[in-house]
PDB file of C-alpha atoms in Angstrom:
ATOM      1  CA  MET A   1     -15.894   6.181  12.390  1.00  0.00           C
ATOM      2  CA  SER A   2     -17.654   4.255   9.409  1.00  0.00           C
ATOM      3  CA  VAL A   3     -19.507   0.915  10.690  1.00  0.00           C
ATOM      4  CA  ILE A   4     -17.994  -0.011   7.445  1.00  0.00           C
ATOM      5  CA  VAL A   5     -14.502   0.489   8.705  1.00  0.00           C
ATOM      6  CA  ILE A   6     -14.866  -0.875  12.273  1.00  0.00           C
ATOM      7  CA  ILE A   7     -16.647  -3.860   9.929  1.00  0.00           C
ATOM      8  CA  LEU A   8     -13.185  -4.084   7.762  1.00  0.00           C
ATOM      9  CA  ILE A   9     -11.081  -3.735  11.298  1.00  0.00           C
ATOM     10  CA  ALA A  10     -12.928  -6.466  13.226  1.00  0.00           C
ATOM     11  CA  MET A  11     -12.108  -8.244  10.077  1.00  0.00           C
ATOM     12  CA  THR A  12      -8.950  -8.070   9.319  1.00  0.00           C
ATOM     13  CA  SER A  13      -7.896  -8.425  12.727  1.00  0.00           C
ATOM     14  CA  ILE A  14     -10.286 -11.702  12.895  1.00  0.00           C
ATOM     15  CA  ILE A  15      -8.707 -13.020  10.300  1.00  0.00           C
ATOM     16  CA  SER A  16      -4.966 -12.557  11.517  1.00  0.00           C
ATOM     17  CA  TYR A  17      -5.971 -13.772  14.893  1.00  0.00           C
ATOM     18  CA  PHE A  18      -6.630 -17.167  13.082  1.00  0.00           C
ATOM     19  CA  GLY A  19      -3.461 -16.785  10.783  1.00  0.00           C
ATOM     20  CA  LEU A  20      -1.327 -16.891  13.232  1.00  0.00           C
ATOM     21  CA  ASN A  21      -2.411 -19.542  15.015  1.00  0.00           C
ATOM     22  CA  ASN A  22      -3.130 -21.755  12.076  1.00  0.00           C
ATOM     23  CA  MET A  23       0.530 -22.220  10.162  1.00  0.00           C
ATOM     24  CA  ALA A  24      -1.517 -24.086   7.560  1.00  0.00           C
ATOM     25  CA  MET A  25      -4.132 -21.363   6.983  1.00  0.00           C
ATOM     26  CA  PHE A  26      -1.187 -18.203   6.630  1.00  0.00           C
ATOM     27  CA  GLU A  27       0.376 -20.304   4.307  1.00  0.00           C
ATOM     28  CA  LYS A  28      -2.401 -21.222   1.777  1.00  0.00           C
ATOM     29  CA  TYR A  29      -3.307 -17.532   1.583  1.00  0.00           C
ATOM     30  CA  LYS A  30      -0.539 -15.435   2.191  1.00  0.00           C
ATOM     31  CA  PHE A  31       0.971 -14.256  -1.284  1.00  0.00           C
ATOM     32  CA  ASN A  32       3.383 -15.672  -3.107  1.00  0.00           C
ATOM     33  CA  VAL A  33       4.760 -15.379  -6.470  1.00  0.00           C
ATOM     34  CA  ALA A  34       5.257 -19.164  -7.174  1.00  0.00           C
ATOM     35  CA  ALA A  35       1.161 -20.276  -5.904  1.00  0.00           C
ATOM     36  CA  ILE A  36       0.131 -16.397  -7.838  1.00  0.00           C
ATOM     37  CA  SER A  37       1.823 -17.353 -11.100  1.00  0.00           C
ATOM     38  CA  ASN A  38       2.425 -21.192 -11.597  1.00  0.00           C
ATOM     39  CA  ARG A  39      -0.572 -22.261  -9.852  1.00  0.00           C
ATOM     40  CA  LYS A  40      -2.978 -19.064 -10.238  1.00  0.00           C
ATOM     41  CA  GLU A  41      -4.088 -19.299  -6.687  1.00  0.00           C
ATOM     42  CA  TYR A  42      -4.886 -15.178  -7.584  1.00  0.00           C
ATOM     43  CA  ILE A  43      -7.438 -15.250  -3.921  1.00  0.00           C
ATOM     44  CA  ARG A  44      -3.794 -14.231  -2.785  1.00  0.00           C
ATOM     45  CA  LEU A  45      -4.038 -10.930  -4.307  1.00  0.00           C
ATOM     46  CA  ILE A  46      -6.968 -10.462  -2.005  1.00  0.00           C
ATOM     47  CA  SER A  47      -6.372 -12.377   1.031  1.00  0.00           C
ATOM     48  CA  SER A  48      -3.202 -11.547   1.969  1.00  0.00           C
ATOM     49  CA  GLY A  49      -4.043  -8.471   2.619  1.00  0.00           C
ATOM     50  CA  PHE A  50      -5.902 -10.198   5.887  1.00  0.00           C
ATOM     51  CA  LEU A  51      -2.629 -11.935   6.989  1.00  0.00           C
ATOM     52  CA  HIS A  52       0.193 -10.133   9.209  1.00  0.00           C
ATOM     53  CA  ALA A  53       3.434 -11.577  10.599  1.00  0.00           C
ATOM     54  CA  ASP A  54       2.094 -10.140  14.265  1.00  0.00           C
ATOM     55  CA  PHE A  55      -0.395  -8.171  16.459  1.00  0.00           C
ATOM     56  CA  MET A  56       2.249  -5.269  16.024  1.00  0.00           C
ATOM     57  CA  HIS A  57       2.142  -4.925  12.731  1.00  0.00           C
ATOM     58  CA  LEU A  58      -1.446  -5.792  12.435  1.00  0.00           C
ATOM     59  CA  PHE A  59      -2.032  -2.894  15.254  1.00  0.00           C
ATOM     60  CA  PHE A  60       0.617  -0.436  12.988  1.00  0.00           C
ATOM     61  CA  ASN A  61      -1.913  -1.314   9.847  1.00  0.00           C
ATOM     62  CA  MET A  62      -5.147  -0.808  11.732  1.00  0.00           C
ATOM     63  CA  PHE A  63      -4.173   2.339  13.561  1.00  0.00           C
ATOM     64  CA  SER A  64      -3.247   3.976  10.237  1.00  0.00           C
ATOM     65  CA  LEU A  65      -5.841   3.004   8.659  1.00  0.00           C
ATOM     66  CA  TYR A  66      -8.198   4.741  11.811  1.00  0.00           C
ATOM     67  CA  LEU A  67      -6.378   7.677  11.186  1.00  0.00           C
ATOM     68  CA  PHE A  68      -7.241   8.283   7.826  1.00  0.00           C
ATOM     69  CA  GLN A  69     -10.583   6.986   6.758  1.00  0.00           C
ATOM     70  CA  GLY A  70     -12.752   9.995   8.398  1.00  0.00           C
ATOM     71  CA  ALA A  71     -10.574  12.186   5.471  1.00  0.00           C
ATOM     72  CA  VAL A  72     -10.753   9.522   2.685  1.00  0.00           C
ATOM     73  CA  ILE A  73     -14.749   8.827   3.406  1.00  0.00           C
ATOM     74  CA  GLN A  74     -15.613  12.780   3.545  1.00  0.00           C
ATOM     75  CA  PHE A  75     -14.189  13.010   0.269  1.00  0.00           C
ATOM     76  CA  PHE A  76     -14.849  10.033  -1.479  1.00  0.00           C
ATOM     77  CA  GLY A  77     -17.476   8.722   0.862  1.00  0.00           C
ATOM     78  CA  GLU A  78     -18.065   4.668   2.090  1.00  0.00           C
ATOM     79  CA  ILE A  79     -17.994   3.171  -1.091  1.00  0.00           C
ATOM     80  CA  GLY A  80     -15.142   5.829  -2.478  1.00  0.00           C
ATOM     81  CA  PHE A  81     -13.420   4.516   0.810  1.00  0.00           C
ATOM     82  CA  LEU A  82     -14.209   0.695  -0.597  1.00  0.00           C
ATOM     83  CA  ILE A  83     -12.865   1.340  -3.863  1.00  0.00           C
ATOM     84  CA  ILE A  84      -9.815   2.565  -2.874  1.00  0.00           C
ATOM     85  CA  TYR A  85      -8.810   0.381   0.046  1.00  0.00           C
ATOM     86  CA  PHE A  86      -9.565  -2.843  -2.440  1.00  0.00           C
ATOM     87  CA  ALA A  87      -8.043  -1.192  -5.754  1.00  0.00           C
ATOM     88  CA  SER A  88      -4.833  -0.362  -3.439  1.00  0.00           C
ATOM     89  CA  MET A  89      -4.312  -3.558  -1.823  1.00  0.00           C
ATOM     90  CA  LEU A  90      -4.919  -5.532  -5.161  1.00  0.00           C
ATOM     91  CA  LEU A  91      -2.685  -3.362  -7.323  1.00  0.00           C
ATOM     92  CA  GLY A  92       0.004  -2.902  -4.934  1.00  0.00           C
ATOM     93  CA  ASN A  93      -0.186  -7.190  -4.738  1.00  0.00           C
ATOM     94  CA  VAL A  94      -0.090  -7.126  -8.836  1.00  0.00           C
ATOM     95  CA  PHE A  95       2.677  -4.635  -8.810  1.00  0.00           C
ATOM     96  CA  SER A  96       4.579  -7.269  -6.423  1.00  0.00           C
ATOM     97  CA  LEU A  97       4.130  -9.733  -8.413  1.00  0.00           C
ATOM     98  CA  PHE A  98       5.909  -7.647 -11.318  1.00  0.00           C
ATOM     99  CA  ILE A  99       8.368  -6.806  -9.674  1.00  0.00           C
ATOM    100  CA  TYR A 100       9.252  -9.987  -8.024  1.00  0.00           C
ATOM    101  CA  LYS A 101       7.985 -12.129 -11.047  1.00  0.00           C
ATOM    102  CA  ASN A 102      11.745 -13.837 -11.143  1.00  0.00           C
ATOM    103  CA  GLN A 103      11.661 -14.852  -7.292  1.00  0.00           C
ATOM    104  CA  PRO A 104       9.409 -17.671  -7.045  1.00  0.00           C
ATOM    105  CA  TRP A 105       9.961 -17.579  -3.062  1.00  0.00           C
ATOM    106  CA  TYR A 106       8.748 -14.442  -2.864  1.00  0.00           C
ATOM    107  CA  SER A 107       5.943 -13.983  -0.184  1.00  0.00           C
ATOM    108  CA  ALA A 108       4.501 -11.436   2.100  1.00  0.00           C
ATOM    109  CA  ILE A 109       1.076 -10.623   4.126  1.00  0.00           C
ATOM    110  CA  GLY A 110      -0.675  -7.460   5.346  1.00  0.00           C
ATOM    111  CA  ALA A 111      -2.987  -4.822   4.701  1.00  0.00           C
ATOM    112  CA  SER A 112       0.159  -2.062   3.706  1.00  0.00           C
ATOM    113  CA  GLY A 113      -0.630  -1.615   0.128  1.00  0.00           C
ATOM    114  CA  ALA A 114      -4.447  -0.845   1.442  1.00  0.00           C
ATOM    115  CA  VAL A 115      -3.923   1.736   4.437  1.00  0.00           C
ATOM    116  CA  SER A 116      -1.338   2.903   1.754  1.00  0.00           C
ATOM    117  CA  GLY A 117      -3.948   3.666  -0.911  1.00  0.00           C
ATOM    118  CA  VAL A 118      -6.063   5.606   2.143  1.00  0.00           C
ATOM    119  CA  ILE A 119      -3.311   7.276   3.253  1.00  0.00           C
ATOM    120  CA  PHE A 120      -2.490   9.201  -0.014  1.00  0.00           C
ATOM    121  CA  ALA A 121      -5.959   9.225  -1.183  1.00  0.00           C
ATOM    122  CA  ALA A 122      -6.204  11.735   1.860  1.00  0.00           C
ATOM    123  CA  ILE A 123      -3.229  13.045   1.400  1.00  0.00           C
ATOM    124  CA  ALA A 124      -4.182  14.381  -2.163  1.00  0.00           C
ATOM    125  CA  MET A 125      -6.788  16.051  -1.417  1.00  0.00           C
ATOM    126  CA  VAL A 126      -5.276  18.232   1.341  1.00  0.00           C
ATOM    127  CA  PRO A 127      -1.129  17.483   1.169  1.00  0.00           C
ATOM    128  CA  ASN A 128      -0.605  20.902   3.019  1.00  0.00           C
ATOM    129  CA  GLU A 129      -2.816  20.964   5.653  1.00  0.00           C
ATOM    130  CA  ILE A 130      -3.525  17.086   6.411  1.00  0.00           C
ATOM    131  CA  ARG A 131      -0.287  15.797   9.013  1.00  0.00           C
ATOM    132  CA  VAL A 132       1.546  12.077   9.128  1.00  0.00           C
ATOM    133  CA  ASN A 133       4.128  12.072  11.450  1.00  0.00           C
ATOM    134  CA  PHE A 134       4.152  15.887  12.549  1.00  0.00           C
ATOM    135  CA  LEU A 135       5.425  16.623   9.070  1.00  0.00           C
ATOM    136  CA  PRO A 136       2.684  18.192   6.231  1.00  0.00           C
ATOM    137  CA  GLY A 137       1.109  15.756   3.664  1.00  0.00           C
ATOM    138  CA  TRP A 138       2.551  16.362   1.081  1.00  0.00           C
ATOM    139  CA  LEU A 139       6.667  16.455   2.713  1.00  0.00           C
ATOM    140  CA  PHE A 140       5.833  13.250   4.449  1.00  0.00           C
ATOM    141  CA  GLY A 141       4.524  11.534   1.025  1.00  0.00           C
ATOM    142  CA  THR A 142       7.868  13.072  -1.221  1.00  0.00           C
ATOM    143  CA  LEU A 143      10.162  11.269   1.140  1.00  0.00           C
ATOM    144  CA  TYR A 144       7.500   8.311   2.076  1.00  0.00           C
ATOM    145  CA  PHE A 145       8.238   7.069  -1.818  1.00  0.00           C
ATOM    146  CA  GLY A 146      11.542   8.706  -1.787  1.00  0.00           C
ATOM    147  CA  TYR A 147      12.696   5.586   0.780  1.00  0.00           C
ATOM    148  CA  SER A 148      10.116   3.142  -0.997  1.00  0.00           C
ATOM    149  CA  VAL A 149      11.948   3.515  -3.752  1.00  0.00           C
ATOM    150  CA  TYR A 150      15.460   3.502  -3.004  1.00  0.00           C
ATOM    151  CA  MET A 151      15.276   0.341  -1.299  1.00  0.00           C
ATOM    152  CA  MET A 152      13.425  -1.489  -4.317  1.00  0.00           C
ATOM    153  CA  LEU A 153      16.475  -0.310  -6.567  1.00  0.00           C
ATOM    154  CA  ASN A 154      18.795  -1.112  -3.272  1.00  0.00           C
ATOM    155  CA  PRO A 155      17.486  -4.817  -2.353  1.00  0.00           C
ATOM    156  CA  LYS A 156      20.664  -5.479  -0.643  1.00  0.00           C
ATOM    157  CA  GLN A 157      19.402  -3.494   1.985  1.00  0.00           C
ATOM    158  CA  TRP A 158      16.559  -5.540   2.665  1.00  0.00           C
ATOM    159  CA  ASP A 159      14.448  -3.878   5.472  1.00  0.00           C
ATOM    160  CA  ASN A 160      11.324  -7.025   5.617  1.00  0.00           C
ATOM    161  CA  LEU A 161       8.770  -4.126   4.201  1.00  0.00           C
ATOM    162  CA  GLY A 162       7.108  -4.836   0.708  1.00  0.00           C
ATOM    163  CA  HIS A 163       8.028  -1.465  -1.013  1.00  0.00           C
ATOM    164  CA  ALA A 164       6.074  -2.564  -3.832  1.00  0.00           C
ATOM    165  CA  ALA A 165       2.774  -3.341  -2.659  1.00  0.00           C
ATOM    166  CA  HIS A 166       2.988   0.113  -0.201  1.00  0.00           C
ATOM    167  CA  LEU A 167       4.148   2.144  -3.417  1.00  0.00           C
ATOM    168  CA  GLY A 168       1.344   0.357  -5.268  1.00  0.00           C
ATOM    169  CA  GLY A 169      -1.346   1.041  -2.810  1.00  0.00           C
ATOM    170  CA  ALA A 170      -0.287   4.161  -2.607  1.00  0.00           C
ATOM    171  CA  PHE A 171       0.140   5.029  -6.202  1.00  0.00           C
ATOM    172  CA  PHE A 172      -3.696   4.066  -6.706  1.00  0.00           C
ATOM    173  CA  GLY A 173      -4.769   6.177  -3.648  1.00  0.00           C
ATOM    174  CA  LEU A 174      -2.901   9.459  -5.278  1.00  0.00           C
ATOM    175  CA  ILE A 175      -4.163   9.092  -8.606  1.00  0.00           C
ATOM    176  CA  TYR A 176      -7.734   7.749  -7.435  1.00  0.00           C
ATOM    177  CA  SER A 177      -8.075  11.239  -5.900  1.00  0.00           C
ATOM    178  CA  ILE A 178      -6.667  13.315  -8.698  1.00  0.00           C
ATOM    179  CA  THR A 179      -9.216  11.649 -11.475  1.00  0.00           C
ATOM    180  CA  LEU A 180     -11.897  12.042  -9.264  1.00  0.00           C
ATOM    181  CA  ASN A 181     -11.148  16.266  -8.002  1.00  0.00           C
ATOM    182  CA  PRO A 182      -9.392  17.612 -10.880  1.00  0.00           C
ATOM    183  CA  GLU A 183      -9.788  20.832  -9.685  1.00  0.00           C
ATOM    184  CA  LEU A 184      -8.461  20.226  -6.261  1.00  0.00           C
ATOM    185  CA  ALA A 185      -5.595  18.231  -7.660  1.00  0.00           C
ATOM    186  CA  MET A 186      -4.710  21.921  -9.945  1.00  0.00           C
ATOM    187  CA  SER A 187      -5.040  24.196  -6.994  1.00  0.00           C
ATOM    188  CA  ASN A 188      -1.952  21.634  -4.400  1.00  0.00           C
ATOM    189  CA  ILE A 189      -0.001  20.568  -7.823  1.00  0.00           C
ATOM    190  CA  LEU A 190       3.278  22.108  -6.860  1.00  0.00           C
ATOM    191  CA  TYR A 191       2.515  19.749  -3.598  1.00  0.00           C
ATOM    192  CA  LEU A 192       1.613  17.235  -5.965  1.00  0.00           C
ATOM    193  CA  GLY A 193       4.705  17.123  -8.469  1.00  0.00           C
ATOM    194  CA  ALA A 194       6.936  16.878  -5.495  1.00  0.00           C
ATOM    195  CA  MET A 195       5.374  14.418  -3.890  1.00  0.00           C
ATOM    196  CA  SER A 196       5.497  12.268  -7.759  1.00  0.00           C
ATOM    197  CA  LEU A 197       9.117  13.090  -8.327  1.00  0.00           C
ATOM    198  CA  PRO A 198      10.443   9.548  -6.812  1.00  0.00           C
ATOM    199  CA  LEU A 199       7.748   7.500  -9.381  1.00  0.00           C
ATOM    200  CA  LEU A 200       9.097   9.332 -12.296  1.00  0.00           C
ATOM    201  CA  TYR A 201      12.465   8.441 -11.452  1.00  0.00           C
ATOM    202  CA  LEU A 202      10.931   4.803 -10.319  1.00  0.00           C
ATOM    203  CA  SER A 203       9.360   4.571 -13.540  1.00  0.00           C
ATOM    204  CA  TYR A 204      12.947   5.621 -15.467  1.00  0.00           C
ATOM    205  CA  GLU A 205      14.449   3.053 -14.000  1.00  0.00           C
ATOM    206  CA  ILE A 206      11.355  -0.015 -14.687  1.00  0.00           C
ATOM    207  CA  PHE A 207      11.006   1.052 -18.124  1.00  0.00           C
ATOM    208  CA  ILE A 208      14.216   2.736 -19.493  1.00  0.00           C
ATOM    209  CA  LYS A 209      16.760   1.456 -18.180  1.00  0.00           C
ATOM    210  CA  LYS A 210      15.169  -2.133 -16.543  1.00  0.00           C
ATOM    211  CA  LYS A 211      17.096  -2.144 -14.125  1.00  0.00           C
ATOM    212  CA  ILE A 212      13.937  -4.204 -11.805  1.00  0.00           C
ATOM    213  CA  GLY A 213      10.999  -5.816 -12.832  1.00  0.00           C
TER     214      GLY A 213
END
Protein backbone atom coordinates (compact mmCIF):
# COMPACT_ATOMS: atom_id res chain seq x y z
CA MET A 1 0.00 0.00 0.00
CA SER A 2 1.24 3.48 -0.91
CA VAL A 3 2.67 5.64 1.86
CA ILE A 4 0.30 8.41 0.73
CA VAL A 5 -2.70 6.13 1.31
CA ILE A 6 -1.37 5.08 4.72
CA ILE A 7 -1.02 8.76 5.70
CA LEU A 8 -4.52 9.52 4.39
CA ILE A 9 -6.09 6.63 6.33
CA ALA A 10 -4.16 7.64 9.46
CA MET A 11 -5.23 11.29 9.18
CA THR A 12 -8.87 10.33 8.63
CA SER A 13 -8.83 7.92 11.55
CA ILE A 14 -7.21 10.42 13.94
CA ILE A 15 -9.50 13.31 12.97
CA SER A 16 -12.55 11.04 13.16
CA TYR A 17 -11.50 9.91 16.64
CA PHE A 18 -11.19 13.48 17.88
CA GLY A 19 -14.49 14.40 16.22
CA LEU A 20 -16.29 11.54 17.93
CA ASN A 21 -14.95 12.75 21.29
CA ASN A 22 -15.46 16.47 20.71
CA MET A 23 -19.01 17.40 19.73
CA ALA A 24 -18.11 21.08 19.22
CA MET A 25 -15.47 20.10 16.66
CA PHE A 26 -17.86 17.62 15.05
CA GLU A 27 -20.57 20.26 14.64
CA LYS A 28 -18.12 22.89 13.38
CA TYR A 29 -16.70 20.79 10.55
CA LYS A 30 -19.52 18.49 9.41
CA PHE A 31 -21.35 19.10 6.13
CA ASN A 32 -24.36 21.33 6.75
CA VAL A 33 -26.35 23.11 4.05
CA ALA A 34 -27.15 26.24 6.08
CA ALA A 35 -23.58 26.68 7.29
CA ILE A 36 -22.16 26.37 3.78
CA SER A 37 -24.83 28.31 1.89
CA ASN A 38 -25.59 31.05 4.40
CA ARG A 39 -22.36 31.43 6.36
CA LYS A 40 -20.01 30.50 3.49
CA GLU A 41 -18.17 27.91 5.57
CA TYR A 42 -16.77 26.15 2.51
CA ILE A 43 -14.16 24.26 4.51
CA ARG A 44 -16.97 21.88 5.47
CA LEU A 45 -16.98 20.57 1.88
CA ILE A 46 -13.63 18.92 2.68
CA SER A 47 -13.48 18.70 6.47
CA SER A 48 -16.69 16.62 6.60
CA GLY A 49 -14.85 13.90 4.67
CA PHE A 50 -12.56 13.38 7.65
CA LEU A 51 -15.39 12.88 10.15
CA HIS A 52 -17.42 9.71 10.68
CA ALA A 53 -20.54 8.76 12.60
CA ASP A 54 -18.90 5.87 14.46
CA PHE A 55 -15.99 3.44 14.21
CA MET A 56 -17.87 1.00 11.95
CA HIS A 57 -18.57 3.83 9.52
CA LEU A 58 -14.89 4.76 9.60
CA PHE A 59 -13.72 1.15 9.22
CA PHE A 60 -16.00 0.41 6.26
CA ASN A 61 -14.83 3.49 4.36
CA MET A 62 -11.13 2.99 5.08
CA PHE A 63 -11.26 -0.74 4.34
CA SER A 64 -12.98 -0.03 1.00
CA LEU A 65 -10.30 2.56 0.25
CA TYR A 66 -7.59 0.01 1.07
CA LEU A 67 -9.13 -2.57 -1.30
CA PHE A 68 -9.28 -0.28 -4.34
CA GLN A 69 -6.39 2.16 -3.89
CA GLY A 70 -3.90 -0.26 -5.49
CA ALA A 71 -5.74 -0.46 -8.81
CA VAL A 72 -6.21 3.31 -8.98
CA ILE A 73 -2.55 4.03 -8.23
CA GLN A 74 -1.52 1.43 -10.80
CA PHE A 75 -3.52 3.22 -13.50
CA PHE A 76 -3.14 6.87 -12.45
CA GLY A 77 -0.22 7.10 -10.04
CA GLU A 78 -0.22 8.63 -6.58
CA ILE A 79 -0.98 12.16 -7.81
CA GLY A 80 -3.89 10.84 -9.87
CA PHE A 81 -5.15 8.97 -6.83
CA LEU A 82 -5.09 12.16 -4.73
CA ILE A 83 -6.88 14.09 -7.48
CA ILE A 84 -9.60 11.44 -7.67
CA TYR A 85 -9.97 11.20 -3.90
CA PHE A 86 -10.27 14.89 -3.08
CA ALA A 87 -12.11 15.94 -6.22
CA SER A 88 -14.65 13.15 -5.65
CA MET A 89 -15.06 14.29 -2.05
CA LEU A 90 -15.59 17.87 -3.17
CA LEU A 91 -17.93 17.10 -6.07
CA GLY A 92 -19.95 14.69 -3.93
CA ASN A 93 -20.54 17.41 -1.34
CA VAL A 94 -21.24 20.08 -3.96
CA PHE A 95 -23.83 17.79 -5.53
CA SER A 96 -25.37 17.23 -2.08
CA LEU A 97 -25.48 20.99 -1.61
CA PHE A 98 -27.35 21.35 -4.90
CA ILE A 99 -29.80 18.53 -4.19
CA TYR A 100 -30.58 19.66 -0.63
CA LYS A 101 -30.30 23.42 -1.09
CA ASN A 102 -33.90 23.85 0.11
CA GLN A 103 -33.28 21.79 3.24
CA PRO A 104 -30.97 23.95 5.40
CA TRP A 105 -31.00 21.37 8.20
CA TYR A 106 -29.43 18.67 6.03
CA SER A 107 -26.11 17.45 7.42
CA ALA A 108 -23.68 14.67 6.52
CA ILE A 109 -20.25 13.31 7.33
CA GLY A 110 -17.89 10.66 6.00
CA ALA A 111 -15.41 9.88 3.24
CA SER A 112 -17.96 7.86 1.25
CA GLY A 113 -18.03 10.29 -1.69
CA ALA A 114 -14.24 10.22 -1.99
CA VAL A 115 -14.08 6.43 -1.61
CA SER A 116 -16.85 6.03 -4.21
CA GLY A 117 -14.71 8.02 -6.63
CA VAL A 118 -11.77 5.69 -6.05
CA ILE A 119 -13.93 2.57 -6.44
CA PHE A 120 -15.49 3.74 -9.69
CA ALA A 121 -12.20 4.96 -11.12
CA ALA A 122 -10.97 1.38 -10.72
CA ILE A 123 -14.17 -0.11 -12.11
CA ALA A 124 -14.06 2.18 -15.15
CA MET A 125 -10.69 0.76 -16.18
CA VAL A 126 -11.47 -2.94 -15.73
CA PRO A 127 -15.28 -3.17 -15.42
CA ASN A 128 -15.52 -6.91 -16.09
CA GLU A 129 -12.29 -8.06 -14.42
CA ILE A 130 -12.53 -6.33 -11.06
CA ARG A 131 -14.86 -7.83 -8.45
CA VAL A 132 -16.93 -5.96 -5.85
CA ASN A 133 -18.85 -8.11 -3.35
CA PHE A 134 -18.28 -11.06 -5.70
CA LEU A 135 -20.01 -9.23 -8.58
CA PRO A 136 -18.33 -8.03 -11.79
CA GLY A 137 -17.49 -4.35 -11.33
CA TRP A 138 -19.87 -3.14 -14.04
CA LEU A 139 -22.81 -5.07 -12.55
CA PHE A 140 -22.06 -3.79 -9.06
CA GLY A 141 -21.81 -0.26 -10.51
CA THR A 142 -25.16 -0.56 -12.28
CA LEU A 143 -26.90 -1.84 -9.15
CA TYR A 144 -25.14 0.75 -6.97
CA PHE A 145 -26.17 3.64 -9.20
CA GLY A 146 -29.67 2.23 -9.60
CA TYR A 147 -30.22 1.91 -5.86
CA SER A 148 -28.75 5.35 -5.13
CA VAL A 149 -30.94 7.00 -7.77
CA TYR A 150 -34.03 5.16 -6.50
CA MET A 151 -33.41 6.30 -2.93
CA MET A 152 -32.82 9.90 -4.01
CA LEU A 153 -36.08 9.92 -5.94
CA ASN A 154 -37.96 8.38 -3.01
CA PRO A 155 -36.78 10.39 0.01
CA LYS A 156 -39.47 8.95 2.30
CA GLN A 157 -37.57 5.65 2.18
CA TRP A 158 -34.67 7.17 4.10
CA ASP A 159 -31.79 4.79 4.90
CA ASN A 160 -29.44 7.31 6.52
CA LEU A 161 -26.95 7.21 3.63
CA GLY A 162 -25.69 10.22 1.69
CA HIS A 163 -26.60 9.00 -1.78
CA ALA A 164 -26.00 12.38 -3.42
CA ALA A 165 -22.41 12.44 -2.13
CA HIS A 166 -21.91 8.84 -3.23
CA LEU A 167 -23.20 9.58 -6.73
CA GLY A 168 -21.24 12.81 -7.11
CA GLY A 169 -18.01 11.14 -6.05
CA ALA A 170 -18.57 8.03 -8.16
CA PHE A 171 -19.42 10.19 -11.18
CA PHE A 172 -16.12 12.08 -10.92
CA GLY A 173 -14.10 8.87 -10.59
CA LEU A 174 -15.85 7.46 -13.64
CA ILE A 175 -15.45 10.58 -15.81
CA TYR A 176 -11.84 11.19 -14.75
CA SER A 177 -10.88 7.64 -15.72
CA ILE A 178 -12.68 7.75 -19.06
CA THR A 179 -11.17 11.15 -19.93
CA LEU A 180 -7.62 10.02 -19.24
CA ASN A 181 -8.00 6.62 -20.91
CA PRO A 182 -10.54 7.06 -23.74
CA GLU A 183 -9.27 4.09 -25.77
CA LEU A 184 -9.60 1.70 -22.86
CA ALA A 185 -13.01 3.19 -22.07
CA MET A 186 -14.18 2.63 -25.64
CA SER A 187 -13.17 -1.03 -25.43
CA ASN A 188 -15.49 -1.31 -22.41
CA ILE A 189 -18.26 0.90 -23.78
CA LEU A 190 -21.05 -1.66 -23.27
CA TYR A 191 -20.20 -2.11 -19.58
CA LEU A 192 -19.80 1.61 -18.98
CA GLY A 193 -23.00 2.30 -20.90
CA ALA A 194 -24.96 -0.08 -18.67
CA MET A 195 -23.60 1.63 -15.57
CA SER A 196 -24.53 5.05 -16.93
CA LEU A 197 -28.23 4.33 -17.48
CA PRO A 198 -29.31 5.16 -13.89
CA LEU A 199 -27.28 8.39 -14.05
CA LEU A 200 -28.96 9.40 -17.30
CA TYR A 201 -32.36 8.74 -15.74
CA LEU A 202 -31.42 10.85 -12.69
CA SER A 203 -30.33 13.69 -14.99
CA TYR A 204 -33.70 13.51 -16.71
CA GLU A 205 -35.54 13.69 -13.38
CA ILE A 206 -33.43 16.65 -12.15
CA PHE A 207 -33.06 18.80 -15.22
CA ILE A 208 -36.12 17.94 -17.32
CA LYS A 209 -38.84 17.01 -14.84
CA LYS A 210 -37.37 19.16 -12.03
CA LYS A 211 -38.41 16.47 -9.57
CA ILE A 212 -35.55 17.06 -7.15
CA GLY A 213 -33.00 19.79 -6.51
